[in-house]
Structure formats: structure tokens, C-alpha cells
């Protein structure tokens, strides 16, 4: 048998090493490729939020005399306080709720108002107001207090 040279032994060792390591490296590369973009986007969003908070805090600490002297390109990029927008939405929402409540109250008022009164049908257990009686067809009792007197002053 012949002996392998050191170069041949190194070549075999390197081949075995590559065969053992490459699948793990490929797996790590795939994991990084899958997870990196969402993490990068999340990191950018957090950085933008933190930057806006820092800019707002710095702007609130800078005196107005300094802010007035800033060039327009810089002052246009300064964050503006958002309190007015929130208050405006709150006021508009309150006005809308009051308007809605008033509309509901008006609708309920129309629905619960009594219908125009109609005379109740004539009958012995009927109403307490005088009822008209036809002179030719009616045989009403003249002593009945619910019978209206005729125009000439006599009862039917």
C-alpha cells in the first residue's frame, strides 16, 4: 500500500468538512433571508417613531426666537404639535353626537304625538260628548243627554 500525501489527506479532510458544514450554512442563509426583511422593516418603523419623538422633544425645548431664525427648509421639516387636530376631532365628534341625539328626540316626538282625534262610534257605552242623530231614521230617546239638540232647539 502506498501512503497518501499530506495534500491528499488535506483535500479529503476539506471535502468532508465542506460536506458537513455547507447544509448548516445554507440553512442559516435561508433563515436570514426569510426573517431579515420583516425585522428590518420593523426596525425602520421603530426608528422613524423614535426619531419623530426625539424631534418633537427637541422642538419643544428650542426657544421660539431660535425657531424664528431657522431657514425655511429646516423649519418646514420640524414636527408640528398635533393637539389642535385632536381637539378639533373631539369637538366635531361631540357636535355630531348632539345632532344625532336631537334628531332621535325629534323622531320620537313625532312618533309619540297623538294621532288626530276621530269621533268614537255612537253607542250606549260610547263617548261622553253629544252625538249627532238623524231626525228621520233615528229613534233616539228625547231624554237622552247625549243627543244633540236640533238647530231649531228641539231634541230628536
mmCIF file of C-alpha atoms in Angstrom:
data_model
loop_
_atom_site.group_PDB
_atom_site.id
_atom_site.type_symbol
_atom_site.label_atom_id
_atom_site.label_comp_id
_atom_site.label_asym_id
_atom_site.label_seq_id
_atom_site.Cartn_x
_atom_site.Cartn_y
_atom_site.Cartn_z
ATOM 1 C CA UNK A 1 0.000 0.000 0.000
ATOM 2 C CA UNK A 2 1.060 3.367 -0.662
ATOM 3 C CA UNK A 3 0.815 6.246 1.715
ATOM 4 C CA UNK A 4 -1.277 9.297 0.959
ATOM 5 C CA UNK A 5 0.471 12.539 0.756
ATOM 6 C CA UNK A 6 -0.337 15.366 3.104
ATOM 7 C CA UNK A 7 -2.016 17.308 0.307
ATOM 8 C CA UNK A 8 -4.294 14.387 -0.472
ATOM 9 C CA UNK A 9 -5.169 13.999 3.196
ATOM 10 C CA UNK A 10 -5.935 17.729 3.475
ATOM 11 C CA UNK A 11 -8.047 17.557 0.336
ATOM 12 C CA UNK A 12 -10.097 14.682 1.774
ATOM 13 C CA UNK A 13 -10.427 16.449 5.124
ATOM 14 C CA UNK A 14 -11.549 19.665 3.428
ATOM 15 C CA UNK A 15 -14.072 17.780 1.321
ATOM 16 C CA UNK A 16 -15.515 16.134 4.461
ATOM 17 C CA UNK A 17 -15.563 19.485 6.237
ATOM 18 C CA UNK A 18 -17.391 21.200 3.343
ATOM 19 C CA UNK A 19 -19.880 18.348 3.126
ATOM 20 C CA UNK A 20 -20.623 18.687 6.854
ATOM 21 C CA UNK A 21 -20.751 22.489 7.035
ATOM 22 C CA UNK A 22 -22.488 23.500 3.791
ATOM 23 C CA UNK A 23 -26.009 22.303 4.750
ATOM 24 C CA UNK A 24 -25.831 24.210 8.028
ATOM 25 C CA UNK A 25 -24.570 27.345 6.270
ATOM 26 C CA UNK A 26 -27.299 27.077 3.641
ATOM 27 C CA UNK A 27 -29.936 26.675 6.355
ATOM 28 C CA UNK A 28 -28.620 29.741 8.180
ATOM 29 C CA UNK A 29 -28.609 31.757 4.951
ATOM 30 C CA UNK A 30 -32.218 30.779 4.209
ATOM 31 C CA UNK A 31 -33.281 31.669 7.745
ATOM 32 C CA UNK A 32 -31.638 35.069 7.496
ATOM 33 C CA UNK A 33 -33.173 35.672 4.069
ATOM 34 C CA UNK A 34 -36.672 34.867 5.406
ATOM 35 C CA UNK A 35 -36.510 36.690 8.714
ATOM 36 C CA UNK A 36 -34.366 39.696 7.858
ATOM 37 C CA UNK A 37 -36.794 41.767 5.712
ATOM 38 C CA UNK A 38 -39.630 41.814 8.294
ATOM 39 C CA UNK A 39 -37.158 42.573 11.063
ATOM 40 C CA UNK A 40 -35.550 45.329 9.006
ATOM 41 C CA UNK A 41 -38.940 46.879 8.224
ATOM 42 C CA UNK A 42 -39.943 46.679 11.887
ATOM 43 C CA UNK A 43 -36.635 48.252 12.908
ATOM 44 C CA UNK A 44 -37.125 51.073 10.393
ATOM 45 C CA UNK A 45 -40.634 51.753 11.707
ATOM 46 C CA UNK A 46 -39.371 51.878 15.290
ATOM 47 C CA UNK A 47 -36.504 54.165 14.245
ATOM 48 C CA UNK A 48 -38.924 56.535 12.461
ATOM 49 C CA UNK A 49 -41.186 56.625 15.521
ATOM 50 C CA UNK A 50 -38.311 57.239 17.911
ATOM 51 C CA UNK A 51 -36.905 59.897 15.568
ATOM 52 C CA UNK A 52 -40.252 61.692 15.477
ATOM 53 C CA UNK A 53 -40.456 61.588 19.266
ATOM 54 C CA UNK A 54 -36.915 62.954 19.569
ATOM 55 C CA UNK A 55 -37.629 65.724 17.044
ATOM 56 C CA UNK A 56 -40.807 66.702 18.885
ATOM 57 C CA UNK A 57 -38.997 66.783 22.189
ATOM 58 C CA UNK A 58 -36.154 68.871 20.738
ATOM 59 C CA UNK A 59 -38.562 71.261 19.069
ATOM 60 C CA UNK A 60 -40.414 71.835 22.311
ATOM 61 C CA UNK A 61 -37.123 72.689 24.055
ATOM 62 C CA UNK A 62 -35.794 75.107 21.453
ATOM 63 C CA UNK A 63 -36.789 78.723 22.216
ATOM 64 C CA UNK A 64 -39.143 80.479 19.798
ATOM 65 C CA UNK A 65 -36.516 83.120 18.999
ATOM 66 C CA UNK A 66 -34.219 80.395 17.671
ATOM 67 C CA UNK A 67 -37.053 78.730 15.725
ATOM 68 C CA UNK A 68 -37.859 82.061 14.044
ATOM 69 C CA UNK A 69 -34.284 82.386 12.766
ATOM 70 C CA UNK A 70 -34.146 78.916 11.196
ATOM 71 C CA UNK A 71 -34.128 78.695 7.391
ATOM 72 C CA UNK A 72 -37.381 77.684 5.731
ATOM 73 C CA UNK A 73 -36.015 74.332 4.619
ATOM 74 C CA UNK A 74 -35.320 73.413 8.234
ATOM 75 C CA UNK A 75 -38.454 74.915 9.765
ATOM 76 C CA UNK A 76 -40.644 73.099 7.222
ATOM 77 C CA UNK A 77 -39.328 69.770 8.467
ATOM 78 C CA UNK A 78 -39.934 70.494 12.142
ATOM 79 C CA UNK A 79 -42.788 68.488 13.642
ATOM 80 C CA UNK A 80 -45.899 70.472 14.425
ATOM 81 C CA UNK A 81 -47.878 69.844 17.610
ATOM 82 C CA UNK A 82 -50.914 67.651 16.947
ATOM 83 C CA UNK A 83 -53.029 68.775 19.879
ATOM 84 C CA UNK A 84 -55.184 71.089 17.767
ATOM 85 C CA UNK A 85 -56.156 68.292 15.391
ATOM 86 C CA UNK A 86 -57.213 66.047 18.272
ATOM 87 C CA UNK A 87 -59.248 68.812 19.875
ATOM 88 C CA UNK A 88 -60.921 69.588 16.553
ATOM 89 C CA UNK A 89 -61.903 65.946 16.084
ATOM 90 C CA UNK A 90 -63.203 65.843 19.639
ATOM 91 C CA UNK A 91 -65.315 68.970 19.143
ATOM 92 C CA UNK A 92 -66.673 67.738 15.796
ATOM 93 C CA UNK A 93 -67.496 64.360 17.324
ATOM 94 C CA UNK A 94 -69.345 65.985 20.225
ATOM 95 C CA UNK A 95 -71.334 68.187 17.835
ATOM 96 C CA UNK A 96 -72.191 65.132 15.744
ATOM 97 C CA UNK A 97 -73.373 63.214 18.800
ATOM 98 C CA UNK A 98 -75.521 66.134 19.930
ATOM 99 C CA UNK A 99 -77.020 66.447 16.446
ATOM 100 C CA UNK A 100 -77.779 62.729 16.365
ATOM 101 C CA UNK A 101 -79.408 62.879 19.792
ATOM 102 C CA UNK A 102 -81.529 65.854 18.707
ATOM 103 C CA UNK A 103 -82.621 64.014 15.553
ATOM 104 C CA UNK A 104 -83.606 60.958 17.600
ATOM 105 C CA UNK A 105 -85.542 63.116 20.049
ATOM 106 C CA UNK A 106 -87.381 64.820 17.184
ATOM 107 C CA UNK A 107 -88.207 61.477 15.600
ATOM 108 C CA UNK A 108 -89.508 60.132 18.919
ATOM 109 C CA UNK A 109 -91.555 63.282 19.415
ATOM 110 C CA UNK A 110 -93.200 62.825 16.040
ATOM 111 C CA UNK A 111 -93.835 59.140 16.632
ATOM 112 C CA UNK A 112 -95.345 59.595 20.087
ATOM 113 C CA UNK A 113 -97.564 62.587 19.219
ATOM 114 C CA UNK A 114 -101.226 61.601 19.308
ATOM 115 C CA UNK A 115 -102.990 60.998 16.021
ATOM 116 C CA UNK A 116 -105.789 63.397 15.069
ATOM 117 C CA UNK A 117 -108.809 62.538 17.166
ATOM 118 C CA UNK A 118 -111.719 60.872 15.413
ATOM 119 C CA UNK A 119 -115.172 60.735 16.864
ATOM 120 C CA UNK A 120 -115.923 57.465 18.592
ATOM 121 C CA UNK A 121 -118.683 55.369 17.129
ATOM 122 C CA UNK A 122 -122.102 56.086 18.571
ATOM 123 C CA UNK A 123 -123.277 53.578 21.056
ATOM 124 C CA UNK A 124 -124.750 53.228 24.530
ATOM 125 C CA UNK A 125 -121.348 52.577 26.143
ATOM 126 C CA UNK A 126 -119.686 55.099 23.827
ATOM 127 C CA UNK A 127 -118.360 58.530 24.496
ATOM 128 C CA UNK A 128 -119.289 61.269 26.897
ATOM 129 C CA UNK A 129 -119.886 64.006 24.315
ATOM 130 C CA UNK A 130 -123.118 64.681 22.443
ATOM 131 C CA UNK A 131 -123.506 62.684 19.265
ATOM 132 C CA UNK A 132 -125.467 63.756 16.203
ATOM 133 C CA UNK A 133 -128.698 61.959 15.469
ATOM 134 C CA UNK A 134 -130.507 61.811 12.144
ATOM 135 C CA UNK A 135 -134.041 63.101 12.512
ATOM 136 C CA UNK A 136 -135.790 60.790 10.031
ATOM 137 C CA UNK A 137 -134.020 57.476 10.640
ATOM 138 C CA UNK A 138 -133.204 57.735 14.298
ATOM 139 C CA UNK A 139 -135.436 56.685 17.060
ATOM 140 C CA UNK A 140 -133.451 58.209 19.879
ATOM 141 C CA UNK A 141 -134.841 58.774 23.305
ATOM 142 C CA UNK A 142 -135.550 62.511 23.700
ATOM 143 C CA UNK A 143 -134.480 62.370 27.325
ATOM 144 C CA UNK A 144 -131.017 61.033 26.390
ATOM 145 C CA UNK A 145 -128.453 63.695 27.484
ATOM 146 C CA UNK A 146 -126.015 62.583 24.791
ATOM 147 C CA UNK A 147 -128.307 63.513 21.925
ATOM 148 C CA UNK A 148 -127.555 66.927 20.433
ATOM 149 C CA UNK A 149 -130.431 69.353 20.162
ATOM 150 C CA UNK A 150 -131.615 70.262 16.713
ATOM 151 C CA UNK A 151 -130.947 73.585 15.151
ATOM 152 C CA UNK A 152 -134.497 74.723 15.875
ATOM 153 C CA UNK A 153 -133.950 73.999 19.594
ATOM 154 C CA UNK A 154 -135.937 70.771 19.910
ATOM 155 C CA UNK A 155 -134.479 67.378 20.521
ATOM 156 C CA UNK A 156 -134.884 64.498 18.143
#
